[in-house]
Amino acid sequence: QVQLVESGGGLVQPGGSLRLSCAASGSVYSIDAMGWYRQAPGNQRELVATITRGGKTNYADSVKDRFTIFRNNAMDTVYLQMNSLKPEDTAVYYCNAQLPGMDYWGKGTLVTVSS
């Protein structure tokens, strides 16, 4: 099993930046990929960005060139650097870890972009 704990959410003005962190514990050696998803009120959960153990990244079109996902070498911490934030980025951001045949989720951290 893997436990995920997110941190770094908060209130930021449009155009500002935030960095989210996700710390994984447990069977981290089995993690194939980690990622960030988000869910805004009334919307379905959607992909933001993912990164594999080998370092391959994938981004939603809506965040390309503004957000960057990166991880430490041990693959037990993943970060999401968010720049040029927009009000439409407001959502609960969830960390995800993919293991063979299983997905794990954190409880989420709220990001609010508002003036």
PDB file of N, CA and C in Angstrom, residues 3-104:
ATOM      1  N   GLN A   3       0.596   5.506   0.947  1.00  0.00           N
ATOM      2  CA  GLN A   3      -0.124   6.639   1.533  1.00  0.00           C
ATOM      3  C   GLN A   3       0.418   7.920   0.912  1.00  0.00           C
ATOM      4  N   LEU A   4      -0.492   8.836   0.595  1.00  0.00           N
ATOM      5  CA  LEU A   4      -0.128  10.080  -0.058  1.00  0.00           C
ATOM      6  C   LEU A   4      -0.650  11.246   0.756  1.00  0.00           C
ATOM      7  N   VAL A   5       0.202  12.238   0.973  1.00  0.00           N
ATOM      8  CA  VAL A   5      -0.189  13.427   1.717  1.00  0.00           C
ATOM      9  C   VAL A   5       0.212  14.661   0.915  1.00  0.00           C
ATOM     10  N   GLU A   6      -0.788  15.450   0.548  1.00  0.00           N
ATOM     11  CA  GLU A   6      -0.541  16.672  -0.215  1.00  0.00           C
ATOM     12  C   GLU A   6      -0.371  17.869   0.722  1.00  0.00           C
ATOM     13  N   SER A   7       0.351  18.864   0.234  1.00  0.00           N
ATOM     14  CA  SER A   7       0.488  20.118   0.958  1.00  0.00           C
ATOM     15  C   SER A   7       0.778  21.229  -0.036  1.00  0.00           C
ATOM     16  N   GLY A   8       0.612  22.462   0.413  1.00  0.00           N
ATOM     17  CA  GLY A   8       0.979  23.607  -0.409  1.00  0.00           C
ATOM     18  C   GLY A   8      -0.167  24.386  -1.006  1.00  0.00           C
ATOM     19  N   GLY A   9      -1.384  23.928  -0.819  1.00  0.00           N
ATOM     20  CA  GLY A   9      -2.519  24.676  -1.359  1.00  0.00           C
ATOM     21  C   GLY A   9      -2.761  25.960  -0.587  1.00  0.00           C
ATOM     22  N   GLY A  10      -3.647  26.780  -1.123  1.00  0.00           N
ATOM     23  CA  GLY A  10      -3.971  28.033  -0.454  1.00  0.00           C
ATOM     24  C   GLY A  10      -4.623  29.012  -1.395  1.00  0.00           C
ATOM     25  N   LEU A  11      -4.689  30.242  -0.948  1.00  0.00           N
ATOM     26  CA  LEU A  11      -5.290  31.325  -1.721  1.00  0.00           C
ATOM     27  C   LEU A  11      -4.182  32.125  -2.399  1.00  0.00           C
ATOM     28  N   VAL A  12      -4.348  32.371  -3.685  1.00  0.00           N
ATOM     29  CA  VAL A  12      -3.359  33.138  -4.438  1.00  0.00           C
ATOM     30  C   VAL A  12      -4.097  34.028  -5.425  1.00  0.00           C
ATOM     31  N   GLN A  13      -3.501  35.171  -5.722  1.00  0.00           N
ATOM     32  CA  GLN A  13      -4.112  36.086  -6.676  1.00  0.00           C
ATOM     33  C   GLN A  13      -3.850  35.621  -8.106  1.00  0.00           C
ATOM     34  N   PRO A  14      -4.712  36.002  -9.025  1.00  0.00           N
ATOM     35  CA  PRO A  14      -4.459  35.676 -10.440  1.00  0.00           C
ATOM     36  C   PRO A  14      -3.080  36.166 -10.872  1.00  0.00           C
ATOM     37  N   GLY A  15      -2.378  35.302 -11.612  1.00  0.00           N
ATOM     38  CA  GLY A  15      -1.018  35.606 -12.037  1.00  0.00           C
ATOM     39  C   GLY A  15       0.041  35.143 -11.067  1.00  0.00           C
ATOM     40  N   GLY A  16      -0.368  34.702  -9.897  1.00  0.00           N
ATOM     41  CA  GLY A  16       0.570  34.263  -8.885  1.00  0.00           C
ATOM     42  C   GLY A  16       1.024  32.825  -9.065  1.00  0.00           C
ATOM     43  N   SER A  17       1.807  32.363  -8.109  1.00  0.00           N
ATOM     44  CA  SER A  17       2.387  31.011  -8.167  1.00  0.00           C
ATOM     45  C   SER A  17       2.163  30.271  -6.865  1.00  0.00           C
ATOM     46  N   LEU A  18       2.117  28.961  -6.976  1.00  0.00           N
ATOM     47  CA  LEU A  18       2.070  28.064  -5.826  1.00  0.00           C
ATOM     48  C   LEU A  18       2.835  26.806  -6.184  1.00  0.00           C
ATOM     49  N   ARG A  19       3.377  26.151  -5.172  1.00  0.00           N
ATOM     50  CA  ARG A  19       3.999  24.843  -5.374  1.00  0.00           C
ATOM     51  C   ARG A  19       3.311  23.848  -4.463  1.00  0.00           C
ATOM     52  N   LEU A  20       2.777  22.808  -5.063  1.00  0.00           N
ATOM     53  CA  LEU A  20       2.181  21.712  -4.312  1.00  0.00           C
ATOM     54  C   LEU A  20       3.200  20.599  -4.136  1.00  0.00           C
ATOM     55  N   SER A  21       3.105  19.922  -3.011  1.00  0.00           N
ATOM     56  CA  SER A  21       3.964  18.775  -2.734  1.00  0.00           C
ATOM     57  C   SER A  21       3.101  17.583  -2.371  1.00  0.00           C
ATOM     58  N   CYS A  22       3.594  16.413  -2.713  1.00  0.00           N
ATOM     59  CA  CYS A  22       2.918  15.173  -2.356  1.00  0.00           C
ATOM     60  C   CYS A  22       3.974  14.208  -1.854  1.00  0.00           C
ATOM     61  N   ALA A  23       3.839  13.821  -0.603  1.00  0.00           N
ATOM     62  CA  ALA A  23       4.772  12.875  -0.005  1.00  0.00           C
ATOM     63  C   ALA A  23       4.143  11.497   0.030  1.00  0.00           C
ATOM     64  N   ALA A  24       4.854  10.526  -0.505  1.00  0.00           N
ATOM     65  CA  ALA A  24       4.384   9.149  -0.532  1.00  0.00           C
ATOM     66  C   ALA A  24       5.151   8.328   0.497  1.00  0.00           C
ATOM     67  N   SER A  25       4.443   7.389   1.114  1.00  0.00           N
ATOM     68  CA  SER A  25       5.072   6.463   2.047  1.00  0.00           C
ATOM     69  C   SER A  25       4.483   5.082   1.830  1.00  0.00           C
ATOM     70  N   GLY A  26       5.155   4.093   2.326  1.00  0.00           N
ATOM     71  CA  GLY A  26       4.718   2.718   2.120  1.00  0.00           C
ATOM     72  C   GLY A  26       5.532   2.065   1.021  1.00  0.00           C
ATOM     73  N   SER A  27       4.859   1.420   0.112  1.00  0.00           N
ATOM     74  CA  SER A  27       5.534   0.653  -0.953  1.00  0.00           C
ATOM     75  C   SER A  27       5.929   1.545  -2.120  1.00  0.00           C
ATOM     76  N   VAL A  28       6.712   2.563  -1.830  1.00  0.00           N
ATOM     77  CA  VAL A  28       7.048   3.553  -2.870  1.00  0.00           C
ATOM     78  C   VAL A  28       7.902   2.935  -3.977  1.00  0.00           C
ATOM     79  N   TYR A  29       8.621   1.859  -3.671  1.00  0.00           N
ATOM     80  CA  TYR A  29       9.473   1.221  -4.671  1.00  0.00           C
ATOM     81  C   TYR A  29       8.635   0.612  -5.799  1.00  0.00           C
ATOM     82  N   SER A  30       7.331   0.432  -5.554  1.00  0.00           N
ATOM     83  CA  SER A  30       6.428  -0.157  -6.556  1.00  0.00           C
ATOM     84  C   SER A  30       5.719   0.893  -7.412  1.00  0.00           C
ATOM     85  N   ILE A  31       5.954   2.164  -7.117  1.00  0.00           N
ATOM     86  CA  ILE A  31       5.264   3.226  -7.855  1.00  0.00           C
ATOM     87  C   ILE A  31       5.816   3.334  -9.268  1.00  0.00           C
ATOM     88  N   ASP A  32       4.938   3.258 -10.249  1.00  0.00           N
ATOM     89  CA  ASP A  32       5.329   3.408 -11.648  1.00  0.00           C
ATOM     90  C   ASP A  32       5.246   4.865 -12.104  1.00  0.00           C
ATOM     91  N   ALA A  33       4.267   5.576 -11.587  1.00  0.00           N
ATOM     92  CA  ALA A  33       4.060   6.964 -11.987  1.00  0.00           C
ATOM     93  C   ALA A  33       3.294   7.681 -10.888  1.00  0.00           C
ATOM     94  N   MET A  34       3.469   8.981 -10.847  1.00  0.00           N
ATOM     95  CA  MET A  34       2.700   9.820  -9.937  1.00  0.00           C
ATOM     96  C   MET A  34       2.133  10.987 -10.717  1.00  0.00           C
ATOM     97  N   GLY A  35       1.094  11.563 -10.163  1.00  0.00           N
ATOM     98  CA  GLY A  35       0.487  12.659 -10.894  1.00  0.00           C
ATOM     99  C   GLY A  35      -0.401  13.519 -10.027  1.00  0.00           C
ATOM    100  N   TRP A  36      -0.873  14.569 -10.656  1.00  0.00           N
ATOM    101  CA  TRP A  36      -1.806  15.498 -10.023  1.00  0.00           C
ATOM    102  C   TRP A  36      -3.076  15.565 -10.864  1.00  0.00           C
ATOM    103  N   TYR A  37      -4.181  15.517 -10.163  1.00  0.00           N
ATOM    104  CA  TYR A  37      -5.499  15.690 -10.764  1.00  0.00           C
ATOM    105  C   TYR A  37      -6.207  16.793  -9.982  1.00  0.00           C
ATOM    106  N   ARG A  38      -7.251  17.341 -10.569  1.00  0.00           N
ATOM    107  CA  ARG A  38      -7.994  18.373  -9.864  1.00  0.00           C
ATOM    108  C   ARG A  38      -9.486  18.237 -10.124  1.00  0.00           C
ATOM    109  N   GLN A  39     -10.246  18.753  -9.175  1.00  0.00           N
ATOM    110  CA  GLN A  39     -11.702  18.715  -9.302  1.00  0.00           C
ATOM    111  C   GLN A  39     -12.266  20.029  -8.805  1.00  0.00           C
ATOM    112  N   ALA A  40     -12.889  20.753  -9.718  1.00  0.00           N
ATOM    113  CA  ALA A  40     -13.558  22.004  -9.375  1.00  0.00           C
ATOM    114  C   ALA A  40     -15.017  21.703  -9.028  1.00  0.00           C
ATOM    115  N   PRO A  41     -15.652  22.578  -8.262  1.00  0.00           N
ATOM    116  CA  PRO A  41     -17.053  22.341  -7.888  1.00  0.00           C
ATOM    117  C   PRO A  41     -17.931  22.119  -9.112  1.00  0.00           C
ATOM    118  N   GLY A  42     -18.693  21.037  -9.088  1.00  0.00           N
ATOM    119  CA  GLY A  42     -19.597  20.734 -10.183  1.00  0.00           C
ATOM    120  C   GLY A  42     -18.958  20.063 -11.371  1.00  0.00           C
ATOM    121  N   ASN A  43     -17.651  19.854 -11.306  1.00  0.00           N
ATOM    122  CA  ASN A  43     -16.935  19.236 -12.428  1.00  0.00           C
ATOM    123  C   ASN A  43     -16.401  17.862 -12.036  1.00  0.00           C
ATOM    124  N   GLN A  44     -16.064  17.094 -13.053  1.00  0.00           N
ATOM    125  CA  GLN A  44     -15.427  15.811 -12.800  1.00  0.00           C
ATOM    126  C   GLN A  44     -13.933  16.023 -12.523  1.00  0.00           C
ATOM    127  N   ARG A  45     -13.342  15.048 -11.886  1.00  0.00           N
ATOM    128  CA  ARG A  45     -11.913  15.088 -11.645  1.00  0.00           C
ATOM    129  C   ARG A  45     -11.189  14.981 -12.986  1.00  0.00           C
ATOM    130  N   GLU A  46     -10.163  15.808 -13.167  1.00  0.00           N
ATOM    131  CA  GLU A  46      -9.449  15.806 -14.427  1.00  0.00           C
ATOM    132  C   GLU A  46      -7.945  15.758 -14.207  1.00  0.00           C
ATOM    133  N   LEU A  47      -7.283  15.237 -15.227  1.00  0.00           N
ATOM    134  CA  LEU A  47      -5.826  15.147 -15.199  1.00  0.00           C
ATOM    135  C   LEU A  47      -5.215  16.533 -15.269  1.00  0.00           C
ATOM    136  N   VAL A  48      -4.190  16.759 -14.451  1.00  0.00           N
ATOM    137  CA  VAL A  48      -3.386  17.973 -14.569  1.00  0.00           C
ATOM    138  C   VAL A  48      -2.026  17.625 -15.167  1.00  0.00           C
ATOM    139  N   ALA A  49      -1.317  16.704 -14.519  1.00  0.00           N
ATOM    140  CA  ALA A  49       0.017  16.331 -14.997  1.00  0.00           C
ATOM    141  C   ALA A  49       0.422  15.011 -14.362  1.00  0.00           C
ATOM    142  N   THR A  50       1.232  14.254 -15.094  1.00  0.00           N
ATOM    143  CA  THR A  50       1.775  13.013 -14.562  1.00  0.00           C
ATOM    144  C   THR A  50       3.258  12.927 -14.882  1.00  0.00           C
ATOM    145  N   ILE A  51       3.966  12.107 -14.090  1.00  0.00           N
ATOM    146  CA  ILE A  51       5.378  11.864 -14.328  1.00  0.00           C
ATOM    147  C   ILE A  51       5.670  10.409 -13.999  1.00  0.00           C
ATOM    148  N   THR A  52       6.403   9.743 -14.871  1.00  0.00           N
ATOM    149  CA  THR A  52       6.741   8.349 -14.646  1.00  0.00           C
ATOM    150  C   THR A  52       8.038   8.238 -13.847  1.00  0.00           C
ATOM    151  N   ARG A  53       8.322   7.031 -13.413  1.00  0.00           N
ATOM    152  CA  ARG A  53       9.574   6.815 -12.689  1.00  0.00           C
ATOM    153  C   ARG A  53      10.772   7.178 -13.582  1.00  0.00           C
ATOM    154  N   GLY A  54      10.598   6.969 -14.880  1.00  0.00           N
ATOM    155  CA  GLY A  54      11.671   7.309 -15.808  1.00  0.00           C
ATOM    156  C   GLY A  54      11.757   8.789 -16.139  1.00  0.00           C
ATOM    157  N   GLY A  55      10.797   9.574 -15.645  1.00  0.00           N
ATOM    158  CA  GLY A  55      10.854  11.012 -15.845  1.00  0.00           C
ATOM    159  C   GLY A  55      10.013  11.547 -16.983  1.00  0.00           C
ATOM    160  N   LYS A  56       9.269  10.687 -17.651  1.00  0.00           N
ATOM    161  CA  LYS A  56       8.412  11.158 -18.740  1.00  0.00           C
ATOM    162  C   LYS A  56       7.209  11.885 -18.156  1.00  0.00           C
ATOM    163  N   THR A  57       6.925  13.052 -18.717  1.00  0.00           N
ATOM    164  CA  THR A  57       5.840  13.870 -18.205  1.00  0.00           C
ATOM    165  C   THR A  57       4.707  14.005 -19.223  1.00  0.00           C
ATOM    166  N   ASN A  58       3.530  14.295 -18.694  1.00  0.00           N
ATOM    167  CA  ASN A  58       2.352  14.519 -19.520  1.00  0.00           C
ATOM    168  C   ASN A  58       1.526  15.605 -18.851  1.00  0.00           C
ATOM    169  N   TYR A  59       1.006  16.540 -19.661  1.00  0.00           N
ATOM    170  CA  TYR A  59       0.257  17.668 -19.110  1.00  0.00           C
ATOM    171  C   TYR A  59      -1.073  17.832 -19.820  1.00  0.00           C
ATOM    172  N   ALA A  60      -2.052  18.312 -19.079  1.00  0.00           N
ATOM    173  CA  ALA A  60      -3.288  18.751 -19.716  1.00  0.00           C
ATOM    174  C   ALA A  60      -2.993  19.999 -20.543  1.00  0.00           C
ATOM    175  N   ASP A  61      -3.684  20.137 -21.659  1.00  0.00           N
ATOM    176  CA  ASP A  61      -3.441  21.300 -22.527  1.00  0.00           C
ATOM    177  C   ASP A  61      -3.646  22.609 -21.774  1.00  0.00           C
ATOM    178  N   SER A  62      -4.577  22.619 -20.828  1.00  0.00           N
ATOM    179  CA  SER A  62      -4.926  23.852 -20.127  1.00  0.00           C
ATOM    180  C   SER A  62      -3.824  24.356 -19.202  1.00  0.00           C
ATOM    181  N   VAL A  63      -2.846  23.500 -18.887  1.00  0.00           N
ATOM    182  CA  VAL A  63      -1.797  23.910 -17.954  1.00  0.00           C
ATOM    183  C   VAL A  63      -0.414  23.907 -18.585  1.00  0.00           C
ATOM    184  N   LYS A  64      -0.298  23.425 -19.815  1.00  0.00           N
ATOM    185  CA  LYS A  64       1.011  23.406 -20.479  1.00  0.00           C
ATOM    186  C   LYS A  64       1.607  24.798 -20.492  1.00  0.00           C
ATOM    187  N   ASP A  65       2.904  24.874 -20.263  1.00  0.00           N
ATOM    188  CA  ASP A  65       3.666  26.123 -20.262  1.00  0.00           C
ATOM    189  C   ASP A  65       3.422  26.962 -19.021  1.00  0.00           C
ATOM    190  N   ARG A  66       2.536  26.507 -18.131  1.00  0.00           N
ATOM    191  CA  ARG A  66       2.322  27.232 -16.874  1.00  0.00           C
ATOM    192  C   ARG A  66       2.677  26.375 -15.654  1.00  0.00           C
ATOM    193  N   PHE A  67       2.398  25.078 -15.748  1.00  0.00           N
ATOM    194  CA  PHE A  67       2.653  24.158 -14.642  1.00  0.00           C
ATOM    195  C   PHE A  67       3.816  23.236 -14.985  1.00  0.00           C
ATOM    196  N   THR A  68       4.559  22.841 -13.950  1.00  0.00           N
ATOM    197  CA  THR A  68       5.649  21.883 -14.125  1.00  0.00           C
ATOM    198  C   THR A  68       5.568  20.833 -13.030  1.00  0.00           C
ATOM    199  N   ILE A  69       5.588  19.569 -13.431  1.00  0.00           N
ATOM    200  CA  ILE A  69       5.618  18.472 -12.469  1.00  0.00           C
ATOM    201  C   ILE A  69       7.041  17.946 -12.404  1.00  0.00           C
ATOM    202  N   PHE A  70       7.519  17.670 -11.199  1.00  0.00           N
ATOM    203  CA  PHE A  70       8.829  17.064 -11.032  1.00  0.00           C
ATOM    204  C   PHE A  70       8.832  16.253  -9.752  1.00  0.00           C
ATOM    205  N   ARG A  71       9.833  15.415  -9.625  1.00  0.00           N
ATOM    206  CA  ARG A  71       9.888  14.475  -8.507  1.00  0.00           C
ATOM    207  C   ARG A  71      11.313  14.362  -8.002  1.00  0.00           C
ATOM    208  N   ASN A  72      11.451  13.763  -6.829  1.00  0.00           N
ATOM    209  CA  ASN A  72      12.790  13.466  -6.361  1.00  0.00           C
ATOM    210  C   ASN A  72      13.229  12.099  -6.895  1.00  0.00           C
ATOM    211  N   ASN A  73      14.486  11.779  -6.735  1.00  0.00           N
ATOM    212  CA  ASN A  73      15.014  10.540  -7.314  1.00  0.00           C
ATOM    213  C   ASN A  73      14.391   9.294  -6.697  1.00  0.00           C
ATOM    214  N   ALA A  74      14.024   9.385  -5.446  1.00  0.00           N
ATOM    215  CA  ALA A  74      13.460   8.219  -4.770  1.00  0.00           C
ATOM    216  C   ALA A  74      12.022   7.948  -5.172  1.00  0.00           C
ATOM    217  N   MET A  75      11.453   8.879  -5.940  1.00  0.00           N
ATOM    218  CA  MET A  75      10.045   8.748  -6.371  1.00  0.00           C
ATOM    219  C   MET A  75       9.134   8.648  -5.170  1.00  0.00           C
ATOM    220  N   ASP A  76       9.472   9.346  -4.074  1.00  0.00           N
ATOM    221  CA  ASP A  76       8.555   9.360  -2.941  1.00  0.00           C
ATOM    222  C   ASP A  76       8.009  10.756  -2.677  1.00  0.00           C
ATOM    223  N   THR A  77       8.397  11.700  -3.493  1.00  0.00           N
ATOM    224  CA  THR A  77       7.844  13.044  -3.402  1.00  0.00           C
ATOM    225  C   THR A  77       7.687  13.594  -4.813  1.00  0.00           C
ATOM    226  N   VAL A  78       6.524  14.129  -5.067  1.00  0.00           N
ATOM    227  CA  VAL A  78       6.277  14.762  -6.363  1.00  0.00           C
ATOM    228  C   VAL A  78       5.754  16.176  -6.114  1.00  0.00           C
ATOM    229  N   TYR A  79       6.138  17.060  -6.992  1.00  0.00           N
ATOM    230  CA  TYR A  79       5.790  18.466  -6.846  1.00  0.00           C
ATOM    231  C   TYR A  79       5.027  18.947  -8.077  1.00  0.00           C
ATOM    232  N   LEU A  80       4.253  19.983  -7.870  1.00  0.00           N
ATOM    233  CA  LEU A  80       3.600  20.660  -8.989  1.00  0.00           C
ATOM    234  C   LEU A  80       3.833  22.155  -8.815  1.00  0.00           C
ATOM    235  N   GLN A  81       4.691  22.694  -9.653  1.00  0.00           N
ATOM    236  CA  GLN A  81       4.927  24.130  -9.653  1.00  0.00           C
ATOM    237  C   GLN A  81       3.904  24.784 -10.570  1.00  0.00           C
ATOM    238  N   MET A  82       3.114  25.672 -10.014  1.00  0.00           N
ATOM    239  CA  MET A  82       2.034  26.302 -10.767  1.00  0.00           C
ATOM    240  C   MET A  82       2.309  27.800 -10.875  1.00  0.00           C
ATOM    241  N   ASN A  83       2.486  28.265 -12.077  1.00  0.00           N
ATOM    242  CA  ASN A  83       2.741  29.682 -12.342  1.00  0.00           C
ATOM    243  C   ASN A  83       1.605  30.267 -13.167  1.00  0.00           C
ATOM    244  N   SER A  84       1.545  31.583 -13.193  1.00  0.00           N
ATOM    245  CA  SER A  84       0.523  32.283 -13.985  1.00  0.00           C
ATOM    246  C   SER A  84      -0.863  31.724 -13.716  1.00  0.00           C
ATOM    247  N   LEU A  85      -1.175  31.581 -12.454  1.00  0.00           N
ATOM    248  CA  LEU A  85      -2.446  30.959 -12.078  1.00  0.00           C
ATOM    249  C   LEU A  85      -3.632  31.809 -12.508  1.00  0.00           C
ATOM    250  N   LYS A  86      -4.696  31.115 -12.884  1.00  0.00           N
ATOM    251  CA  LYS A  86      -5.923  31.740 -13.345  1.00  0.00           C
ATOM    252  C   LYS A  86      -7.078  31.343 -12.433  1.00  0.00           C
ATOM    253  N   PRO A  87      -8.126  32.142 -12.372  1.00  0.00           N
ATOM    254  CA  PRO A  87      -9.275  31.752 -11.541  1.00  0.00           C
ATOM    255  C   PRO A  87      -9.821  30.365 -11.899  1.00  0.00           C
ATOM    256  N   GLU A  88      -9.728  29.989 -13.161  1.00  0.00           N
ATOM    257  CA  GLU A  88     -10.236  28.672 -13.556  1.00  0.00           C
ATOM    258  C   GLU A  88      -9.356  27.522 -13.083  1.00  0.00           C
ATOM    259  N   ASP A  89      -8.204  27.828 -12.481  1.00  0.00           N
ATOM    260  CA  ASP A  89      -7.385  26.787 -11.870  1.00  0.00           C
ATOM    261  C   ASP A  89      -7.868  26.438 -10.460  1.00  0.00           C
ATOM    262  N   THR A  90      -8.840  27.186  -9.960  1.00  0.00           N
ATOM    263  CA  THR A  90      -9.381  26.914  -8.631  1.00  0.00           C
ATOM    264  C   THR A  90      -9.998  25.516  -8.585  1.00  0.00           C
ATOM    265  N   ALA A  91      -9.534  24.722  -7.629  1.00  0.00           N
ATOM    266  CA  ALA A  91      -9.999  23.338  -7.526  1.00  0.00           C
ATOM    267  C   ALA A  91      -9.335  22.688  -6.318  1.00  0.00           C
ATOM    268  N   VAL A  92      -9.826  21.519  -5.979  1.00  0.00           N
ATOM    269  CA  VAL A  92      -9.103  20.645  -5.054  1.00  0.00           C
ATOM    270  C   VAL A  92      -8.143  19.819  -5.895  1.00  0.00           C
ATOM    271  N   TYR A  93      -6.884  19.841  -5.531  1.00  0.00           N
ATOM    272  CA  TYR A  93      -5.843  19.122  -6.258  1.00  0.00           C
ATOM    273  C   TYR A  93      -5.506  17.839  -5.500  1.00  0.00           C
ATOM    274  N   TYR A  94      -5.545  16.734  -6.234  1.00  0.00           N
ATOM    275  CA  TYR A  94      -5.307  15.416  -5.661  1.00  0.00           C
ATOM    276  C   TYR A  94      -4.027  14.815  -6.224  1.00  0.00           C
ATOM    277  N   CYS A  95      -3.269  14.204  -5.343  1.00  0.00           N
ATOM    278  CA  CYS A  95      -2.083  13.454  -5.755  1.00  0.00           C
ATOM    279  C   CYS A  95      -2.486  12.016  -6.039  1.00  0.00           C
ATOM    280  N   ASN A  96      -1.878  11.444  -7.048  1.00  0.00           N
ATOM    281  CA  ASN A  96      -2.177  10.068  -7.449  1.00  0.00           C
ATOM    282  C   ASN A  96      -0.879   9.293  -7.612  1.00  0.00           C
ATOM    283  N   ALA A  97      -0.898   8.046  -7.192  1.00  0.00           N
ATOM    284  CA  ALA A  97       0.234   7.142  -7.418  1.00  0.00           C
ATOM    285  C   ALA A  97      -0.281   5.904  -8.120  1.00  0.00           C
ATOM    286  N   GLN A  98       0.409   5.533  -9.189  1.00  0.00           N
ATOM    287  CA  GLN A  98       0.032   4.361  -9.969  1.00  0.00           C
ATOM    288  C   GLN A  98       1.009   3.231  -9.692  1.00  0.00           C
ATOM    289  N   LEU A  99       0.461   2.109  -9.226  1.00  0.00           N
ATOM    290  CA  LEU A  99       1.232   0.889  -9.034  1.00  0.00           C
ATOM    291  C   LEU A  99       0.642  -0.163  -9.954  1.00  0.00           C
ATOM    292  N   PRO A 100       1.336  -1.249 -10.175  1.00  0.00           N
ATOM    293  CA  PRO A 100       0.769  -2.289 -11.044  1.00  0.00           C
ATOM    294  C   PRO A 100      -0.602  -2.741 -10.563  1.00  0.00           C
ATOM    295  N   GLY A 101      -1.619  -2.416 -11.329  1.00  0.00           N
ATOM    296  CA  GLY A 101      -2.973  -2.861 -11.031  1.00  0.00           C
ATOM    297  C   GLY A 101      -3.705  -2.060  -9.980  1.00  0.00           C
ATOM    298  N   MET A 102      -3.094  -1.000  -9.442  1.00  0.00           N
ATOM    299  CA  MET A 102      -3.736  -0.247  -8.370  1.00  0.00           C
ATOM    300  C   MET A 102      -3.400   1.237  -8.474  1.00  0.00           C
ATOM    301  N   ASP A 103      -4.376   2.025  -8.061  1.00  0.00           N
ATOM    302  CA  ASP A 103      -4.197   3.474  -7.970  1.00  0.00           C
ATOM    303  C   ASP A 103      -4.417   3.897  -6.521  1.00  0.00           C
ATOM    304  N   TYR A 104      -3.628   4.864  -6.071  1.00  0.00           N
ATOM    305  CA  TYR A 104      -3.821   5.425  -4.738  1.00  0.00           C
ATOM    306  C   TYR A 104      -4.006   6.933  -4.863  1.00  0.00           C
TER     307      TYR A 104
END
